[in-house]
Coordinates of C-alpha atoms and ligand atoms in Angstrom, one line a residue:
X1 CA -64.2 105.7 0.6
X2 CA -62.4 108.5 -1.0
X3 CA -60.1 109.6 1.6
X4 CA -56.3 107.8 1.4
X5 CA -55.9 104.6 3.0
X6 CA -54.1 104.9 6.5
X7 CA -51.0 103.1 7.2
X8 CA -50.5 100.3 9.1
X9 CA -48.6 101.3 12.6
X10 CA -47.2 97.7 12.4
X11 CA -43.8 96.1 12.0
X12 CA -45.0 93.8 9.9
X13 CA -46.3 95.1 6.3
X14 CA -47.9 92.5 4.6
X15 CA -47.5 92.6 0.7
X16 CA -50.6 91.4 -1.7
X17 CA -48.2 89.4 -4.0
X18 CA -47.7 87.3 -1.0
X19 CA -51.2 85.5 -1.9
X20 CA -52.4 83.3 -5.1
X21 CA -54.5 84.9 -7.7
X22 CA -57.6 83.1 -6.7
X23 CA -57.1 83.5 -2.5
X24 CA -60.5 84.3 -1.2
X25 CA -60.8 87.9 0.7
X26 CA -64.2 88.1 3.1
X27 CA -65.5 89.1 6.2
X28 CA -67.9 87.3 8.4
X29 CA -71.1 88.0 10.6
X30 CA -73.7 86.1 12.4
X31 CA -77.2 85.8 11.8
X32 CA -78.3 86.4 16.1
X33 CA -75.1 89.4 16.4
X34 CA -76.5 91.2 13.4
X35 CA -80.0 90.7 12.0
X36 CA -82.3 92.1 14.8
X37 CA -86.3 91.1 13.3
X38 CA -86.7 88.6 16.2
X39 CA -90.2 88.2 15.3
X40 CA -90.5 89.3 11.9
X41 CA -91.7 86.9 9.4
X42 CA -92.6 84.1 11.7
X43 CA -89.0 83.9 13.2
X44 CA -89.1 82.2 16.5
X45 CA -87.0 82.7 19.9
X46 CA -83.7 80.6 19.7
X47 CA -81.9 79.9 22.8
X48 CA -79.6 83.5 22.5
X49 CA -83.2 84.9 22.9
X50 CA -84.1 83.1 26.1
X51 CA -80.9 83.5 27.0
X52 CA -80.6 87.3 27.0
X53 CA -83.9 88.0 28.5
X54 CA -82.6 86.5 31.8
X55 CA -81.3 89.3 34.3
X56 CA -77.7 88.7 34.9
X57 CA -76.5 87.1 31.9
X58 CA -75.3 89.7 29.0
X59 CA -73.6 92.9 29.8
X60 CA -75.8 95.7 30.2
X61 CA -79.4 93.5 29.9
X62 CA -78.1 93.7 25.9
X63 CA -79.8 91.7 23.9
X64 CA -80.4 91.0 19.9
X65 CA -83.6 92.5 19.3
X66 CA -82.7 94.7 17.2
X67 CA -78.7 94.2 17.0
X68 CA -77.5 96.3 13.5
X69 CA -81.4 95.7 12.2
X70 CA -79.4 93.9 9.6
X71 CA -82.7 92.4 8.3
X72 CA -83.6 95.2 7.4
X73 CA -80.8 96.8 6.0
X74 CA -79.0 94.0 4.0
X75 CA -78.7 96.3 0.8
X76 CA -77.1 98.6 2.5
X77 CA -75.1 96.5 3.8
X78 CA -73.9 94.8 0.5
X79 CA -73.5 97.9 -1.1
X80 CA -70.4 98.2 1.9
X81 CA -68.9 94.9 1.3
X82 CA -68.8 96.1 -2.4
X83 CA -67.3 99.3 -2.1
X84 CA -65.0 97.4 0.2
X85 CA -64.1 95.2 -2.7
X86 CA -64.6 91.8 -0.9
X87 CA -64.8 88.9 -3.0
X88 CA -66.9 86.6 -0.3
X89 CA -69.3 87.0 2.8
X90 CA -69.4 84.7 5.4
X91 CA -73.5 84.8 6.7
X92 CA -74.8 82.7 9.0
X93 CA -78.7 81.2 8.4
X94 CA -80.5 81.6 11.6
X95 CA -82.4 78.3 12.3
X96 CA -85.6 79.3 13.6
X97 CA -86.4 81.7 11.1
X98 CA -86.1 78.6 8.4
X99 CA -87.8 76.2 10.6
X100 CA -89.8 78.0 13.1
X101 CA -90.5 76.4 16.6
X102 CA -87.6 73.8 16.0
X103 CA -90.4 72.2 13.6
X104 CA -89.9 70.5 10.3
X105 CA -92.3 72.8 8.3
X106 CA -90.2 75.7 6.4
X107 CA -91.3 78.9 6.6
X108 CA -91.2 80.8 3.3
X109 CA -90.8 84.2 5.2
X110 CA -87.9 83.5 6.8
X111 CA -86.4 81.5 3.7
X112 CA -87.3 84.7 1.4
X113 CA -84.5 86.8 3.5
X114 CA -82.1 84.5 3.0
X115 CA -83.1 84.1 -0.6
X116 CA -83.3 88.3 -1.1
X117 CA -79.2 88.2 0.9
X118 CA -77.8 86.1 -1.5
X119 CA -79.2 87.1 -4.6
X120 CA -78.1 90.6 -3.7
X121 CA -74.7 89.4 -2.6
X122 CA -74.5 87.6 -6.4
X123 CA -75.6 90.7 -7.9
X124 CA -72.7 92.5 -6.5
X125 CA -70.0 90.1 -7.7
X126 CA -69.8 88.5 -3.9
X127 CA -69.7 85.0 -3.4
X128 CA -72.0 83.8 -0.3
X129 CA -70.5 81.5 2.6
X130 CA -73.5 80.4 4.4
X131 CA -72.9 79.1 7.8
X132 CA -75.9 76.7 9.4
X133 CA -75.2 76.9 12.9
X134 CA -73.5 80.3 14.6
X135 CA -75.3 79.1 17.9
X136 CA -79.0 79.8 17.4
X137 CA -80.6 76.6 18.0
X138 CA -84.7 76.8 18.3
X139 CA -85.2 77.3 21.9
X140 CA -88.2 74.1 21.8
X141 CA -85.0 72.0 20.5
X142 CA -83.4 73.0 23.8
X143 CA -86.2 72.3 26.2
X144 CA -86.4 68.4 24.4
X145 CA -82.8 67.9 25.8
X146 CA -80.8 70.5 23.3
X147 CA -77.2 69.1 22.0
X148 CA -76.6 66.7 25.2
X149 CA -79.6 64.7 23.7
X150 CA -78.7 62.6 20.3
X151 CA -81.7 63.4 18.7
X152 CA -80.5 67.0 18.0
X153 CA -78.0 65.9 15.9
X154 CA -80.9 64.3 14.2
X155 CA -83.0 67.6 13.7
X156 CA -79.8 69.4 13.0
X157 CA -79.7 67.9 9.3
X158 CA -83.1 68.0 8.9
X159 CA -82.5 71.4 8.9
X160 CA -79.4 71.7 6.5
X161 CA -81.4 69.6 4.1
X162 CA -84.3 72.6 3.7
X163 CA -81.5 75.1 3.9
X164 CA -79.4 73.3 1.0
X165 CA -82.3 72.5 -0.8
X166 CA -83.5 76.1 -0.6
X167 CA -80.5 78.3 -1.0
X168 CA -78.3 75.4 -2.9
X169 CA -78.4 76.2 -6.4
X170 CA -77.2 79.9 -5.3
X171 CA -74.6 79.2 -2.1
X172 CA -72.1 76.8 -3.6
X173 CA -70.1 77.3 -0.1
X174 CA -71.3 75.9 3.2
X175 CA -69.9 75.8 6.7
X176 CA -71.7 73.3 9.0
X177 CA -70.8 74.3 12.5
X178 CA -69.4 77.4 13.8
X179 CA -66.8 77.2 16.6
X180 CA -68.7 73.6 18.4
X181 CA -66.0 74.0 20.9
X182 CA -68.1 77.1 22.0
X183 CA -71.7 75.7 21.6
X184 CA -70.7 72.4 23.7
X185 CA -68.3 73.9 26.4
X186 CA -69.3 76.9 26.6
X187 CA -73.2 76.6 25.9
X188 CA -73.3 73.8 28.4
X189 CA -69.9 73.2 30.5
X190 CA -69.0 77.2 31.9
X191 CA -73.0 78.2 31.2
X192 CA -71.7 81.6 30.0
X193 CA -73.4 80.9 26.6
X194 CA -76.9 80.3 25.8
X195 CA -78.7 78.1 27.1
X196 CA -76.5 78.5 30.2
X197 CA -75.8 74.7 31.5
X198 CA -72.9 73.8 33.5
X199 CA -72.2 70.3 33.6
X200 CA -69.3 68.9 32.3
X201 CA -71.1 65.3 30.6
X202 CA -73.5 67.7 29.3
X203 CA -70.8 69.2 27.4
X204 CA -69.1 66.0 26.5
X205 CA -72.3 64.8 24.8
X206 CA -73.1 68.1 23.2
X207 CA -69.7 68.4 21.9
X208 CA -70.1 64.5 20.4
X209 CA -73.8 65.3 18.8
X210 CA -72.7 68.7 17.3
X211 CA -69.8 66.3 15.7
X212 CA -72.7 64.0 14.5
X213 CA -75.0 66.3 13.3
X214 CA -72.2 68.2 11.3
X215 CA -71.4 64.7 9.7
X216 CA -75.0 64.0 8.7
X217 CA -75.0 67.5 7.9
X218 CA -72.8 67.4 5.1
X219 CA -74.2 64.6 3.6
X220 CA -77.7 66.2 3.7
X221 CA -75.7 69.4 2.0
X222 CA -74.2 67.4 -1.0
X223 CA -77.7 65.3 -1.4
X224 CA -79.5 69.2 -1.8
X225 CA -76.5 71.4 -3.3
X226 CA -74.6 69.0 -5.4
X227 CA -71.4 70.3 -6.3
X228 CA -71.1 72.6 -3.2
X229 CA -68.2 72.8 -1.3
X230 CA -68.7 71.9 2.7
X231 CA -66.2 72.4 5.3
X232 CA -66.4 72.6 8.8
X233 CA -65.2 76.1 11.7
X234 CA -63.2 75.2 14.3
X235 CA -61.9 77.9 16.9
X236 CA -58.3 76.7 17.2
X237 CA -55.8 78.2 19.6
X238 CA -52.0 77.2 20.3
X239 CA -51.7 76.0 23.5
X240 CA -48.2 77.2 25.4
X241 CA -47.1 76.4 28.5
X242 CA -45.7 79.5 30.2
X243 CA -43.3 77.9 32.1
X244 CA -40.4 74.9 32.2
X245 CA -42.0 72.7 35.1
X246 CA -43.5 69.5 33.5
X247 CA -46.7 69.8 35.1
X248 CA -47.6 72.6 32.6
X249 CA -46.4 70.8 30.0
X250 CA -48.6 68.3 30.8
X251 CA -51.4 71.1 31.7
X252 CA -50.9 72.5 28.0
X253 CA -51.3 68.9 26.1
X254 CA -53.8 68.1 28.2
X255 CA -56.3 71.7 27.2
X256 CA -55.0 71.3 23.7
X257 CA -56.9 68.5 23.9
X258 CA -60.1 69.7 24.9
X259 CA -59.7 72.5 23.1
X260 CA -58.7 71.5 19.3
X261 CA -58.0 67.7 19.4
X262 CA -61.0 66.9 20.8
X263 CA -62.0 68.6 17.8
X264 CA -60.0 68.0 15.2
X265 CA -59.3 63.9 16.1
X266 CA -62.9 62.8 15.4
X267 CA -63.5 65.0 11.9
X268 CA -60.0 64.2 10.2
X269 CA -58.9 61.0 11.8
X270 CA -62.0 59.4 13.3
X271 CA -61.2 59.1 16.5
X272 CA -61.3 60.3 19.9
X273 CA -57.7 61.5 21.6
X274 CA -56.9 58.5 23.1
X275 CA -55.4 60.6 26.6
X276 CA -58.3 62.8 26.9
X277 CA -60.8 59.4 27.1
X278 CA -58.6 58.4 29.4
X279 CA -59.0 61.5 31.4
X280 CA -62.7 62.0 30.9
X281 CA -63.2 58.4 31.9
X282 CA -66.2 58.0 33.9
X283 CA -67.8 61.9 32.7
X284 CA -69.6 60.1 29.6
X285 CA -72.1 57.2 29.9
X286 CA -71.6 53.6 28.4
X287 CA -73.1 54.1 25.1
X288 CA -72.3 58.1 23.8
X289 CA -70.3 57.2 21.0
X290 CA -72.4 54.5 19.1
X291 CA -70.7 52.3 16.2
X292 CA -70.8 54.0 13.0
X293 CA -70.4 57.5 14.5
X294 CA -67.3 58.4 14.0
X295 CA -67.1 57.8 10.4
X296 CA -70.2 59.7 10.0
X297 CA -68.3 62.5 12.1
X298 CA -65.2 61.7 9.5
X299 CA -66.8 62.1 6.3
X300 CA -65.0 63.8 4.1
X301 CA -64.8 67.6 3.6
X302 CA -63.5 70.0 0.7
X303 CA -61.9 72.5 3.1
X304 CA -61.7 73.6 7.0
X305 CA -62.4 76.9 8.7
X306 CA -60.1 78.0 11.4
X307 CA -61.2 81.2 13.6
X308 CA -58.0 82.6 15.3
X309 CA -57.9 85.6 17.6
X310 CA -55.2 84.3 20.5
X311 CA -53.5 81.7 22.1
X312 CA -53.3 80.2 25.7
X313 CA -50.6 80.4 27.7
X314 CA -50.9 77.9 30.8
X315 CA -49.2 76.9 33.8
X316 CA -49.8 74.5 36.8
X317 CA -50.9 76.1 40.2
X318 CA -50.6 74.5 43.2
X319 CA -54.8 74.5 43.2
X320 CA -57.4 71.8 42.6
X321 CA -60.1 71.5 40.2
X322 CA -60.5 73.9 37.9
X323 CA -58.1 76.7 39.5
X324 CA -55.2 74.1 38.7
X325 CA -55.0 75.8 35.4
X326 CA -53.4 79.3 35.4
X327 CA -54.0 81.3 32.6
X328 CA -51.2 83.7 31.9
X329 CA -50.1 86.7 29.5
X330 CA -46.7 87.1 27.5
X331 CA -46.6 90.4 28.0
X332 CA -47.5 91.4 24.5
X333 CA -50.5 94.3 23.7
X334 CA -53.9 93.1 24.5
X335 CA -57.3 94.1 23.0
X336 CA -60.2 95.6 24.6
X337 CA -61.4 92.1 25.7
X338 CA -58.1 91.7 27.2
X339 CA -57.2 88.6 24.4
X340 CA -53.5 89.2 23.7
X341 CA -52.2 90.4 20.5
X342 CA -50.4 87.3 18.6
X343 CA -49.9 86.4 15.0
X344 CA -47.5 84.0 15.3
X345 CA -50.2 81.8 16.8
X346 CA -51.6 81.9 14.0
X347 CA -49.4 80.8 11.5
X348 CA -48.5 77.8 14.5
X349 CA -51.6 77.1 14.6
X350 CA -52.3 77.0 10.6
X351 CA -48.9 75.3 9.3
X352 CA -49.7 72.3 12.7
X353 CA -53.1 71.8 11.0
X354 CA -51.9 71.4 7.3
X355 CA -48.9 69.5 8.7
X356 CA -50.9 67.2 11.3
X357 CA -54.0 66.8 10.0
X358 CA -55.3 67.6 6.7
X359 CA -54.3 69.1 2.8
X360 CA -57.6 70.6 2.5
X361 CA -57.3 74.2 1.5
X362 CA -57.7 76.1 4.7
X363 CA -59.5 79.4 5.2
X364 CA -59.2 81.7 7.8
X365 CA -63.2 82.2 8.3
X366 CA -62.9 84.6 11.2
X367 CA -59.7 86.7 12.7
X368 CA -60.4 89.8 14.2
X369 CA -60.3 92.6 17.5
X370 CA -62.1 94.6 19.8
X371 CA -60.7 98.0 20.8
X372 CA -62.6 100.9 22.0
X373 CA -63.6 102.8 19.3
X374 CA -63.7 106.6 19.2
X375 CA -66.0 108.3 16.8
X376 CA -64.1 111.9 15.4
X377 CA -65.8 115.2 15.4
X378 CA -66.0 114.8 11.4
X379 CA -67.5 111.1 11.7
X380 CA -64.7 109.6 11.0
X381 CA -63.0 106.2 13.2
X382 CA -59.7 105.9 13.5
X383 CA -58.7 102.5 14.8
X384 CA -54.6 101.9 14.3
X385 CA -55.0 98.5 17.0
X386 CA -57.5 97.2 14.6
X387 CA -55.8 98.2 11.3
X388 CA -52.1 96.9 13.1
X389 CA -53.6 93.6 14.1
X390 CA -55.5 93.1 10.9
X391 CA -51.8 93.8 8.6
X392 CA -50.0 91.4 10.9
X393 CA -52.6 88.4 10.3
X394 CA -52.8 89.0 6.9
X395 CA -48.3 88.6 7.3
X396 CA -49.5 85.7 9.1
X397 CA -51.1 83.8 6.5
X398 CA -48.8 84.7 3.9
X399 CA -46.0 83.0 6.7
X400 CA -48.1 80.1 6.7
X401 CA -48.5 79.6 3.0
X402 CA -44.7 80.2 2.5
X403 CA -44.4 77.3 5.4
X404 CA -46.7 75.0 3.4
X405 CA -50.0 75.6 4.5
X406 CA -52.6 75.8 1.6
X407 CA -54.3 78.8 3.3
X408 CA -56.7 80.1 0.5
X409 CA -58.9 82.9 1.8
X410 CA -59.4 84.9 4.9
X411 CA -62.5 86.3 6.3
X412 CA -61.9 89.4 8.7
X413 CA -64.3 89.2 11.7
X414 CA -66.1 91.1 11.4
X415 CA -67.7 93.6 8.7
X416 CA -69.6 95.2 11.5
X417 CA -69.8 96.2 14.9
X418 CA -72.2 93.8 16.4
X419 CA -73.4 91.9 19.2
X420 CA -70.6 90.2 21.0
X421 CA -72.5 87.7 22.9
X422 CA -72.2 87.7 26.6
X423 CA -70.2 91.4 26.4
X424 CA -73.8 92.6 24.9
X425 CA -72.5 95.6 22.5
X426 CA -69.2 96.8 24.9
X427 CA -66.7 94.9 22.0
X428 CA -66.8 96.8 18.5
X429 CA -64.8 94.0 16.4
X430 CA -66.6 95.9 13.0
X431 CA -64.6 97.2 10.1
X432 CA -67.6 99.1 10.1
X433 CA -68.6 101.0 12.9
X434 CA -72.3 101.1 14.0
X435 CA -73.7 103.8 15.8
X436 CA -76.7 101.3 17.4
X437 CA -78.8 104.9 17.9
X438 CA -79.3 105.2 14.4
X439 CA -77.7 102.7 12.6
X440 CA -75.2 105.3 10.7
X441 CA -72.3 102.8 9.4
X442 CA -69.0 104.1 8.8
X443 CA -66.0 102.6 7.2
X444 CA -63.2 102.6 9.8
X445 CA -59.8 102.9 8.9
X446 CA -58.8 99.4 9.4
X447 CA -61.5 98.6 6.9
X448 CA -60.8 101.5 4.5
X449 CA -57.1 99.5 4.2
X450 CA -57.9 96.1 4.3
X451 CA -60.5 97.3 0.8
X452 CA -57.0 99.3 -0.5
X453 CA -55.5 95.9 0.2
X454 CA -57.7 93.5 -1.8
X455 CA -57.5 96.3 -4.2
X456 CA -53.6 96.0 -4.4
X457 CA -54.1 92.3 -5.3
X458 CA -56.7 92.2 -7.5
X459 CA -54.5 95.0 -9.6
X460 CA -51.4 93.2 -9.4
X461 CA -53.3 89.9 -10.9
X462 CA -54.7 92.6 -13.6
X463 CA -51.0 93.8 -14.5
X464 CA -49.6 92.6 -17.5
Ligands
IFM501 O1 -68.1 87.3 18.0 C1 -67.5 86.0 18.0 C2 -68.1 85.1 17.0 O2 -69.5 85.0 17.0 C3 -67.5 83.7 17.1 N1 -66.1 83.8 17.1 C4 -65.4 84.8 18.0 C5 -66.0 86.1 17.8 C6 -65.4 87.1 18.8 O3 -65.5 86.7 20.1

């Protein structure tokens, strides 16, 4: 990364004095978008596997086979988060490579990558973030009833004990769930997501066990890694009605409630929304939430994780059912997956959760955007949307500190291009660009900044 850093085509300029000494600076990956080695090392199919493979459900027939064959390039891929200068990675562990077959035996093999990661990672001065669940649950935990059936939440910290216990004395920072709202609505409500259910008490009851099994999950963390730090990642949008008639006022509360009180409620104030039970009345059976639950699901946490690409604007339509919801633009620039362009959502978003909910330090665990990429005749990607967008979340989170929020790190999302789900490998999110042919990385622009940026801070902390 010789060349000179690019400058941001932005209004906003962020400045590195605008965050602490200690702020965390990090970019994020998951294990299914980036490792490819399905079956290496006794890994077993996980429910993005089975998913994929059916006709139909990811762009192009894509799949994660061999994704950025991350697996087997790791080093190389440290050795580019350190030239980038990041402080932290945020990994995730892929379940059934730890515990093959959704079984309770743990499979050296796949613990040994994880174990090789980090210790490279800590070699190179960069703290690991491990995240236990970024969606890949063992596709035999799925056929026994998946996250609608209690007993998941069960096998979920049966898992994060052999993690913790394995990788604990090394990963002091730990993420139980990754984005639930996507695993439980998603996953099982819209079927978009693997494993591809639609029905709406399905989702209800996944979304409650993912709750549970991240509560029991951080318990099993601190009894394995004492001394770690465990938070929780929520996806968390602002939720704006687009016009003045009341019904999409009401429309608005009513999908900030499924979308981040439903969410936030149970893990910071041990409860349910008291509207949305109201609304969901007869959707969940008698016994769903049992005593005891939701202080399990409350435990207490050292920080939170909020992903933020976008807000919703909303208004009534005159339609039933699900159409009754219109889902509208404000006219500003969009990104390649058509997600508009808006960082004052984030800093809404960020000062409503230190202000409503919680003092924890926050950290930004994923913020990023897809644009279509164009490789230059001497290699090189220029991506001024990426870099733009990038500089005016980073003026974001500096907003929201100076409002009060204890943000205290940001991961970009993500350090590669990678497998974006059900869009296959159409949305390049990367800092780093992947030619999937032959796995040639390249340092974008926006990533060639955002490492002059982290270098701008850590000098000005070094200045007498
Ligand atoms: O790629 C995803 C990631 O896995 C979860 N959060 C949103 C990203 C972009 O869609």
């Amino acid at each position: 990364m010789t060349t000179a850093p690019p400058v941001p085509q932005t209004t906003r300029h962020p400045s590195p004095a605008g965050f602490p000494p200690d702020f965390v600076w990090g970019a994020a990956t998951a294990s299914y978008q980036i490792e490819g080695a399905v079956s290496d090392d006794g890994r077993t199919p996980s429910i993005w596997d089975a998913y994929a493979a059916e006709p139909g459900r990811i762009r192009n027939g894509d799949t994660g086979v061999v994704a950025c064959d991350h697996y087997h390039r790791y080093r190389e891929d440290v050795g580019l988060m350190r030239d980038l200068g990041l402080g932290a990675y945020r990994f995730s562990l892929a379940w059934p490579r730890i515990l093959p077959g959704g079984g309770t035996r743990p499979n050296p093999a796949g613990l040994g990558f994880y174990d090789r990661l980090v210790d490279r990672l800590l070699e190179a001065g960069i703290t690991p973030w491990a995240t236990l669940y970024h969606w890949d649950l063992p596709v035999e935990i799925e056929q026994a009833g998946g996250w609608p059936d209690r007993a998941t939440a069960d096998r979920f910290a049966e898992y994060a004990a052999v993690a913790a216990a394995a990788l604990g004395d090394r990963v002091h920072h730990w993420i139980t769930l990754n984005e639930p709202w996507c695993s439980a609505f998603l996953g099982y409500g819209s079927g978009i997501h693997a494993p591809g259910r639609a029905d709406p008490t399905d989702a209800l009851l996944a979304s409650h066990h993912l709750l549970l099994g991240h509560g029991r999950a951080v318990e099993a963390i601190r009894a394995h890694a004492p001394g770690s730090q465990v938070g929780i990642t929520l996806n968390l949008y602002p939720v704006t009605p687009a016009d003045d008639a009341p019904a999409s006022a009401a429309l608005a509360h009513r999908l900030d409630g499924l979308h981040n009180r439903w969410f936030l409620d149970p893990v910071f104030r041990g409860d349910y929304p008291v509207d949305l039970l109201d609304d969901l009345d007869g959707l969940l059976p008698g016994d769903w939430c049992r005593p005891g639950d939701l202080a399990e699901i409350s435990t207490s946490l050292d920080f939170l994780g909020v992903n933020y690409y976008t807000r919703h604007n909303v208004r009534s339509s005159p339609y039933p059912g699900v159409n009754a919801a219109e889902f509208t633009h404000r006219g500003l620039s969009r990104a390649a997956n058509g997600w508009e362009v808006d960082p004052d959502g984030l800093v809404e978003v960020l000062t409503r959760v230190s202000e409503e909910y919680t003092s924890l330090p926050i950290y930004v665990t994923e913020n990023g955007s897809a644009w279509e990429d164009r490789v230059a005749a001497d290699g090189s990607v220029d991506d001024p949307d990426r870099l733009g967008y990038l500089a005016d979340h980073l003026d974001a989170c500096a907003r929201a500190r100076e409002a009060g929020a204890d943000v205290a790190g940001y991961f970009a999302w993500s350090l590669l291009d990678n497998f974006e789900w059900a869009e296959g490998y159409t949305m390049r999110f990367g800092l780093v660009h992947v030619d999937y042919a032959s796995q040639v990385r390249t340092v974008k622009a926006s990533g060639r900044w955002y490492a002059q940026f982290i270098a701008a801070h850590r000098d000005g902390i070094l200045a007498p």
